[in-house]
Short mmCIF file of C-alpha atoms and ligand atoms in Angstrom, two decimals:
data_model
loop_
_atom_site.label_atom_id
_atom_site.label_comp_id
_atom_site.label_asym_id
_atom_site.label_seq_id
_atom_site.Cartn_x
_atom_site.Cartn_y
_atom_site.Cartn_z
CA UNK A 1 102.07 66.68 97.18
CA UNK A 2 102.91 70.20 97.69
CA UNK A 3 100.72 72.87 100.87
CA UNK A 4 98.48 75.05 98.69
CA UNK A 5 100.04 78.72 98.63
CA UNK A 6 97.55 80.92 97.69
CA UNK A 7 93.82 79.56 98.67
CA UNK A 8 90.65 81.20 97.23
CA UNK A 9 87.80 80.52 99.19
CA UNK A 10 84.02 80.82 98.11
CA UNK A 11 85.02 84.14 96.41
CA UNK A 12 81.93 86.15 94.83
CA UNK A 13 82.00 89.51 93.80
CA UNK A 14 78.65 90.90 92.89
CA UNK A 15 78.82 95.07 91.85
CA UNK A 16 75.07 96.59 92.86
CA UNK A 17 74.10 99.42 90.64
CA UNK A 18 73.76 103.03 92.04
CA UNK A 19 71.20 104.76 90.83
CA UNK A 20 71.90 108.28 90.01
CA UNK A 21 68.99 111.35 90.88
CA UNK A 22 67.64 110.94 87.19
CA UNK A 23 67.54 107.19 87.38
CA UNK A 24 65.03 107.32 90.05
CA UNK A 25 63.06 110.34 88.87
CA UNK A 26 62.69 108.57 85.85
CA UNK A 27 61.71 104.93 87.32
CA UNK A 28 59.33 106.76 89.23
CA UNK A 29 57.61 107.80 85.88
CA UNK A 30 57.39 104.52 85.08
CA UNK A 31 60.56 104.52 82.93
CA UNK A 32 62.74 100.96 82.61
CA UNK A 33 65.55 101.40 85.01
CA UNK A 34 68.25 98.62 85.32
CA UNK A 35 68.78 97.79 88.88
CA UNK A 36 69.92 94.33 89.08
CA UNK A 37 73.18 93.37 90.58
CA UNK A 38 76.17 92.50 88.25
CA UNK A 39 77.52 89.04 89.80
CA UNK A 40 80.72 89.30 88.40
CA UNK A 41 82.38 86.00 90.15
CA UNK A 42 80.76 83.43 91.96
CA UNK A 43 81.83 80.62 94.55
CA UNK A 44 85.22 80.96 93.31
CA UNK A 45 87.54 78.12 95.20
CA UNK A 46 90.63 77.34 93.73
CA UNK A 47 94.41 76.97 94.81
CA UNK A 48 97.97 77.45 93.75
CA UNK A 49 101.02 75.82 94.57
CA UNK A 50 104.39 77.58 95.51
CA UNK A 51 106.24 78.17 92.95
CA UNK A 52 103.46 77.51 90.41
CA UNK A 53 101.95 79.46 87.11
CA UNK A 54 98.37 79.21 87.17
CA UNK A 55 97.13 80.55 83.98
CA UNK A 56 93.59 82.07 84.34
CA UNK A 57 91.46 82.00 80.75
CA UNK A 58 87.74 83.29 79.68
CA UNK A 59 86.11 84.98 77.19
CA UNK A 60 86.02 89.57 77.65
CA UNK A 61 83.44 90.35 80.80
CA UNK A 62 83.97 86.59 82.46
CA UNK A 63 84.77 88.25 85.55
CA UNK A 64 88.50 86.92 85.19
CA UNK A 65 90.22 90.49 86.09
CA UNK A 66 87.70 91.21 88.88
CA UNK A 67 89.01 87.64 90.58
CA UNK A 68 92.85 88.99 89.62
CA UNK A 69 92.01 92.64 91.64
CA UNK A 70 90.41 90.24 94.24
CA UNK A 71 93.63 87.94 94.79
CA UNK A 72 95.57 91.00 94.58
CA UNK A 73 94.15 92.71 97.34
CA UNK A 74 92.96 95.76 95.22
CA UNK A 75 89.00 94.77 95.31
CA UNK A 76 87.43 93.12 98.51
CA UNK A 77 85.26 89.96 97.33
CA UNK A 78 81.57 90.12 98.32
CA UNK A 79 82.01 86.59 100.21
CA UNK A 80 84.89 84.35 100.52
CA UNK A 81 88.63 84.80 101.47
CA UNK A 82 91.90 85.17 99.99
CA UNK A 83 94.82 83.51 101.88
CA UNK A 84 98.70 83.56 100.94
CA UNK A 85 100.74 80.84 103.55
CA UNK A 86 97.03 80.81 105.63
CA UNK A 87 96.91 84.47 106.05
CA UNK A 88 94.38 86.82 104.86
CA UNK A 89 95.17 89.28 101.89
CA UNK A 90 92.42 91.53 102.84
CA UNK A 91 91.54 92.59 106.59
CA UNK A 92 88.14 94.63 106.61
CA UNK A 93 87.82 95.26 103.18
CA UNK A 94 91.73 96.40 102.89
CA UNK A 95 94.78 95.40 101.81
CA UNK A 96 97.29 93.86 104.57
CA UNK A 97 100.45 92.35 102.91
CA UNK A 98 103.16 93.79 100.06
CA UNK A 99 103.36 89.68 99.10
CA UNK A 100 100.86 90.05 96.12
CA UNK A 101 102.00 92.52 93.44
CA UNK A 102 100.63 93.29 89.77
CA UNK A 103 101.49 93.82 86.39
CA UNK A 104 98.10 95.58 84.63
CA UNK A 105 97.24 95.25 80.58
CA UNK A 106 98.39 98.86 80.03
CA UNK A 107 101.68 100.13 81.41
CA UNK A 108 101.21 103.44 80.35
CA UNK A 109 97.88 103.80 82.57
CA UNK A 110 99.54 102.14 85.74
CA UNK A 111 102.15 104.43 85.75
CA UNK A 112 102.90 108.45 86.56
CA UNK A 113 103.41 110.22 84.01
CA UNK A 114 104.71 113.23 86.29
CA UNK A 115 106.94 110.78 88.18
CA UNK A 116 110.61 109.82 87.14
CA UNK A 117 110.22 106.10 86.63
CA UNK A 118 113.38 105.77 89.49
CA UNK A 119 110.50 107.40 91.62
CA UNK A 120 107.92 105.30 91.04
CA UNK A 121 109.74 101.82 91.17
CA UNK A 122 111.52 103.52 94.83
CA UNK A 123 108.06 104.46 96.15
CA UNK A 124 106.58 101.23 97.78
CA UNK A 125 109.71 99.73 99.20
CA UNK A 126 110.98 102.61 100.65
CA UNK A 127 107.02 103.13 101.75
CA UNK A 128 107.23 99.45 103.50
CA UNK A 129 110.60 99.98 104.91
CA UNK A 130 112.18 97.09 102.31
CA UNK A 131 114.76 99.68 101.00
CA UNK A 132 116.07 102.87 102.84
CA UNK A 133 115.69 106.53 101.10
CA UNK A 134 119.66 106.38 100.62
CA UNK A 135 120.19 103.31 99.06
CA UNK A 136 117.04 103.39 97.31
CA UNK A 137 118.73 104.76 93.96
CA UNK A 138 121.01 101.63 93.62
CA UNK A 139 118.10 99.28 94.70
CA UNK A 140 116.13 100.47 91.62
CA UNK A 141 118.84 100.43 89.03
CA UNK A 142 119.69 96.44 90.03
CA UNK A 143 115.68 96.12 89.33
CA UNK A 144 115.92 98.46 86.16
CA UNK A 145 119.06 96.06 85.13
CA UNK A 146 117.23 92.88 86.26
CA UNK A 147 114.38 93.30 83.78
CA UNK A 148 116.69 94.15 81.19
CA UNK A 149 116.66 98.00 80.93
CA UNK A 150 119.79 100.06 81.38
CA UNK A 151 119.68 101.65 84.90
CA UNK A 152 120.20 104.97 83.82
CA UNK A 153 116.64 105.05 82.60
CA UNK A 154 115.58 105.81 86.60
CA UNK A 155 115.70 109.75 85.34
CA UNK A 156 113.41 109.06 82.84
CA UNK A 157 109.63 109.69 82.71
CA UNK A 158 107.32 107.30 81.47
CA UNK A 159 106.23 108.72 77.65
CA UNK A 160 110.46 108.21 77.01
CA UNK A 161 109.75 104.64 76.73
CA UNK A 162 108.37 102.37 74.17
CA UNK A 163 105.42 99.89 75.44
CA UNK A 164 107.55 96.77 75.81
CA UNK A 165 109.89 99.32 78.20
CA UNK A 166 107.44 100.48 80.07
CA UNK A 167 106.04 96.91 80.63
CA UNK A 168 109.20 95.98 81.85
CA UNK A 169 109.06 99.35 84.40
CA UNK A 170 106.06 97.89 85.25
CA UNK A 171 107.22 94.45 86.38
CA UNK A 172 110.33 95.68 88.31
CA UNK A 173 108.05 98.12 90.23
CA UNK A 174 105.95 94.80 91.33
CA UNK A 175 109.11 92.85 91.78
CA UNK A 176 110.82 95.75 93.72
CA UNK A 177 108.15 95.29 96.29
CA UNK A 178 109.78 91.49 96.92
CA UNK A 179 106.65 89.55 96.26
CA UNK A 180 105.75 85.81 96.66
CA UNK A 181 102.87 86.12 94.32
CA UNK A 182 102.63 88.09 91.54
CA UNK A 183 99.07 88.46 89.83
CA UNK A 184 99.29 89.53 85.87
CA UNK A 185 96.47 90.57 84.20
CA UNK A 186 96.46 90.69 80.51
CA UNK A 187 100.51 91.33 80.76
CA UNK A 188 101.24 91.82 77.30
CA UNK A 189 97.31 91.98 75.40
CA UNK A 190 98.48 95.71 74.45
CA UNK A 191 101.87 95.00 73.08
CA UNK A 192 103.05 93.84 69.19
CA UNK A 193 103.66 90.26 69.05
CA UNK A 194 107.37 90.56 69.02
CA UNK A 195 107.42 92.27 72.16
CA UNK A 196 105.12 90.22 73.46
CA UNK A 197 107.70 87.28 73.14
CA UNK A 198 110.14 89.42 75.13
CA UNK A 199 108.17 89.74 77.85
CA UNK A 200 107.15 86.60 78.29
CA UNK A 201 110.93 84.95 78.00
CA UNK A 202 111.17 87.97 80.66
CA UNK A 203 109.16 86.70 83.11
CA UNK A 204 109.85 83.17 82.49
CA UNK A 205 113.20 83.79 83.13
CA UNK A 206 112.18 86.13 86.04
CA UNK A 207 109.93 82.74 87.72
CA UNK A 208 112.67 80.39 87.33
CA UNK A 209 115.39 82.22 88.84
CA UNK A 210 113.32 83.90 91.78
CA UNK A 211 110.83 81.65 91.93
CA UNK A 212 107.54 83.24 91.57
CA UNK A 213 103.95 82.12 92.30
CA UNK A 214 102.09 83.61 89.57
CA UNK A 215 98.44 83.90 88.77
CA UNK A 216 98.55 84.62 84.84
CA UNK A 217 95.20 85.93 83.71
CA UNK A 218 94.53 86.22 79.40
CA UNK A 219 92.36 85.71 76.76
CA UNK A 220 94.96 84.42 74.91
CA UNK A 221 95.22 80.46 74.81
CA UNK A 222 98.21 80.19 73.09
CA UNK A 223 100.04 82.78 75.51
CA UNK A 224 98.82 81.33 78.80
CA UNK A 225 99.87 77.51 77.34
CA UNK A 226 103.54 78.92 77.31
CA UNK A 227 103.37 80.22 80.42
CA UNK A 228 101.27 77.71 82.69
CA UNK A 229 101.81 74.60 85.09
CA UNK A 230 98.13 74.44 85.14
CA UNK A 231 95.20 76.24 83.74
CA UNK A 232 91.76 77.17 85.18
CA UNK A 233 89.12 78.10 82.41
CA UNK A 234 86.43 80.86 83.72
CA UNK A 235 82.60 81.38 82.35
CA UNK A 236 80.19 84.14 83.32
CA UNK A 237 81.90 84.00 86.90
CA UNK A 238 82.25 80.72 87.83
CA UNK A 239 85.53 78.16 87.42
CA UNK A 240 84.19 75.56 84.77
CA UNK A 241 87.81 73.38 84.70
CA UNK A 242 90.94 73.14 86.50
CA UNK A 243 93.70 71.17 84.97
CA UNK A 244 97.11 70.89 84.00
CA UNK A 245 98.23 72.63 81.37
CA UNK A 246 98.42 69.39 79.47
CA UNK A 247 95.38 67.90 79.95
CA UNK A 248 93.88 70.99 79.36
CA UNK A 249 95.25 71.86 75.80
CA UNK A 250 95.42 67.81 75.01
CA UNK A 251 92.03 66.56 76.12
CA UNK A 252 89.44 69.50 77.76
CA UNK A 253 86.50 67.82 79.47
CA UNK A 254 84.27 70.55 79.84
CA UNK A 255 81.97 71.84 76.69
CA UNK A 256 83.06 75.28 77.10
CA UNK A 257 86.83 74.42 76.81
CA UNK A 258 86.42 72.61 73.93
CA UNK A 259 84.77 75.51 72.37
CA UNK A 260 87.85 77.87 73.40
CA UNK A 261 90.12 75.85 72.14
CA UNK A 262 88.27 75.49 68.90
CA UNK A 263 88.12 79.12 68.98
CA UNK A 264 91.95 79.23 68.25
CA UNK A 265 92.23 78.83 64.57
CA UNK A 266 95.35 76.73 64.30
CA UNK A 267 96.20 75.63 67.51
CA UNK A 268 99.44 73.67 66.49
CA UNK A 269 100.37 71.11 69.45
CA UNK A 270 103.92 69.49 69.88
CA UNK A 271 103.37 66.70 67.55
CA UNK A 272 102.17 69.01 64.71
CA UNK A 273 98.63 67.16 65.28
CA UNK A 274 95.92 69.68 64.80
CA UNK A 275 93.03 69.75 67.52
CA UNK A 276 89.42 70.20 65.38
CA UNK A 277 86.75 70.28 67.87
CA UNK A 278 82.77 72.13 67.18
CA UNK A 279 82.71 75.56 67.01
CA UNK A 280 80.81 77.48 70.17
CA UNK A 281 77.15 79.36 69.19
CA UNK A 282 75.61 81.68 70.19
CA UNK A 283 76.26 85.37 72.77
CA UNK A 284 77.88 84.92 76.04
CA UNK A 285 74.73 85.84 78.25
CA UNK A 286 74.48 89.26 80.22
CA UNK A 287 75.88 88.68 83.93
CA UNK A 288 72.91 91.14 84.90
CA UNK A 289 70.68 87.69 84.54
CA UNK A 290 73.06 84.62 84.12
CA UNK A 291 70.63 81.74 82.89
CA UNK A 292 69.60 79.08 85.84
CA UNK A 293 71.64 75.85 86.38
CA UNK A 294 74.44 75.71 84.20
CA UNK A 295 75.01 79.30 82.47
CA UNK A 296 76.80 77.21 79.21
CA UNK A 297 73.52 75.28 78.91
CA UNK A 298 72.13 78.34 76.11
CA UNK A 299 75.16 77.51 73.89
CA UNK A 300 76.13 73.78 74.62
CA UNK A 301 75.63 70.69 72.08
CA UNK A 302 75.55 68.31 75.09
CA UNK A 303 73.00 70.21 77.62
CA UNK A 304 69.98 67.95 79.14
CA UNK A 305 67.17 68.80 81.65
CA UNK A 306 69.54 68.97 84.57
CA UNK A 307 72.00 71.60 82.99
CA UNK A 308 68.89 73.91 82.98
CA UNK A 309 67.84 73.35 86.13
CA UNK A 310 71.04 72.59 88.90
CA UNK A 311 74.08 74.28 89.00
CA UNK A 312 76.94 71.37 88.41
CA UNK A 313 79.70 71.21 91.22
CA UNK A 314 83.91 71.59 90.47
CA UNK A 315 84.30 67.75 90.76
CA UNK A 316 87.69 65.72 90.54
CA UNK A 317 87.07 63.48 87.48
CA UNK A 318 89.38 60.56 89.21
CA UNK A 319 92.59 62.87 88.47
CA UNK A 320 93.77 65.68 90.40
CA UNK A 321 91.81 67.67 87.08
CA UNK A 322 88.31 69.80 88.04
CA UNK A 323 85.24 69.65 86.30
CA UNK A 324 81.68 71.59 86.75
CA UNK A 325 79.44 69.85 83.98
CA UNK A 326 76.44 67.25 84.43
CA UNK A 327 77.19 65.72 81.62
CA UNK A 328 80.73 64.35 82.27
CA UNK A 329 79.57 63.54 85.91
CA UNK A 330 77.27 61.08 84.11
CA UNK A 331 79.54 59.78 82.00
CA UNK A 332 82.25 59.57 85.05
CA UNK A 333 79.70 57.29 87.38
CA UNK A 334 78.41 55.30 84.22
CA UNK A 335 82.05 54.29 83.49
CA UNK A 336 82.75 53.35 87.20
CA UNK A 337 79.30 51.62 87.56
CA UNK A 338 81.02 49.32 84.55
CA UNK A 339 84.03 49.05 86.18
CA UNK A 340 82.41 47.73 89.13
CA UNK A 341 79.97 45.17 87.35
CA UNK A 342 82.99 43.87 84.83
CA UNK A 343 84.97 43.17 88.28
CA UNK A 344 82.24 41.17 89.84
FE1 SF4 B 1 76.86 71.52 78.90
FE2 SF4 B 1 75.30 70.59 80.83
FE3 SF4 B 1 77.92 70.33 81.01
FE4 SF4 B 1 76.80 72.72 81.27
S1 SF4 B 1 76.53 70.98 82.64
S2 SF4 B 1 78.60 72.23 80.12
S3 SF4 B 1 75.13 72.57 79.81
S4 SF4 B 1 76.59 69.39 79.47
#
């Protein structure tokens, strides 16, 4: 069994509202004024392997990019830790390693426009002493070349490129900084489906042949099933399963994942079999007041008392898979208290 690479402890990342001059004028005239915290992600503990794709999945607003800018360094978590090889991505609320890079959603946004895209990709390494000013324009055209772009494109800015181009900028700026881990968020949401394929036979191609640890955040099932060794699944800020990729897509224990999945109109598996499960109800609830015990219980077919009262614990069903729901806890124990009785 392989050492855990990246380790998320305990993360939670809760965003407190500031309350502008007018806001407080106005609550002290009685007016409404929202004040409550935004918990964003909560107890967050989860692992990757080297060399692994973990895909990361939830619905818009599950807190799934917030826990991507946490692992990458770019957002300090409210509690918890980050480690990469059992050393800390974040000392004192700031950044202390180039071995966690990202791609963003929206190349265009992540880079300079005023900047020659030679420039941009040069800037960290030469900044962390990886690549000297002198060599640094042959350095970026064997990155240019390696993510399939023709290295005279360095004297080019930005708005010369198409978006699958500039995506491809994107990830040889984060793999020009030598990274073990790469965190992608939403990597190719913002690009036509043909380029999306591109990319992603890019940076499969990219994780086999470097080697890559990736953490793969998207909304999209049927992109992070290509992509994935295993997947986690994400609701209003907490990690509701963990499972490989195929016991994810094949069998999902948890209500919620079911529900996803379902979500996916044709969702085609290998053997042409399609998957029909119920479709989810009701509004994702408002992180501003998450409901008490489990926050599916408003929308799930299977809740009982104790869904609305405790919050259920990421427990191994008997496999190395993860599961936070009462219900299948029940139905675990009940099927080993057989077990037991039938071997007596
Ligand atoms: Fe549904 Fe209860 Fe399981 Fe939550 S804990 S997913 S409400 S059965």
């Amino acid at each position: 069994m392989s050492t855990a690479f990246l380790t998320l402890d305990g993360i939670s990342k809760r965003f407190d509202p500031r309350l502008t001059l007018g806001d407080r004028i106005a609550a002290r005239f009685g007016a409404t004024v929202e004040d409550r915290p935004v918990r964003a992600v909560t107890e967050v503990s989860l692992t990757i392997n080297p060399g692994e794709t973990l895909g990361l999945v939830g619905e818009s607003g599950c807190g799934k990019s917030t826990l991507g800018r946490i692992v990458a360094g770019i957002l300090p978590p409210t509690a918890g830790t980050v480690t990469i090889d059992g050393e800390p991505v974040l000392h004192n609320g700031r950044k202390v390693t180039t071995r966690v890079q990202t791609v963003f959603q929206d190349p265009f946004a992540s880079l300079d426009p005023r900047m020659r895209i030679g420039d941009t990709v040069a800037e960290g390494p030469i900044a962390h002493g990886l690549v000297t000013k002198a060599n640094a324009a042959d350095y970026v055209r064997g990155w240019l070349q390696r993510v399939g772009l023709e290295p005279d494109f360095a004297d080019r800015y930005p708005h010369q490129f198409s978006g699958g181009q500039r995506q491809r900028v994107a990830i040889a700026r984060a793999l020009a900084m030598q990274p073990d881990l790469l965190v992608c968020d939403e990597p190719v949401a913002s690009l036509d489906v043909s380029i999306q394929a591109q990319i992603i036979n890019l940076f499969l191609e990219l994780r086999r042949d470097l080697g890559i640890t990736c953490l793969f955040i998207s909304h999209d099932l049927g992109v992070v099933r290509h992509v994935s060794d295993r997947v986690a699944i994400m609701y209003l800020g907490r990690i509701v399963e963990v499972g490989s990729t195929e016991q994810i897509y094949r069998d999902p224990k948890h209500p919620y994942t079911r529900a996803l999945l379902d979500s996916v109109p044709r969702l085609v598996l290998e053997d042409d079999a399609l998957v029909e499960f119920n479709a989810i109800t009701g509004e994702i609830p408002s992180p501003l007041a998450p409901p008490p015990g489990c926050t599916f219980h408003p929308r799930c077919p299977l809740a009982v008392d104790a869904c609305r009262r405790d919050v259920p614990a990421l427990m191994a069903d008997g496999t190395d898979r993860l599961v936070a729901c009462h219900v299948r806890a029940m139905e675990r124990n009940a099927a080993a208290t057989t077990a037991l009785e039938e071997g007596r």
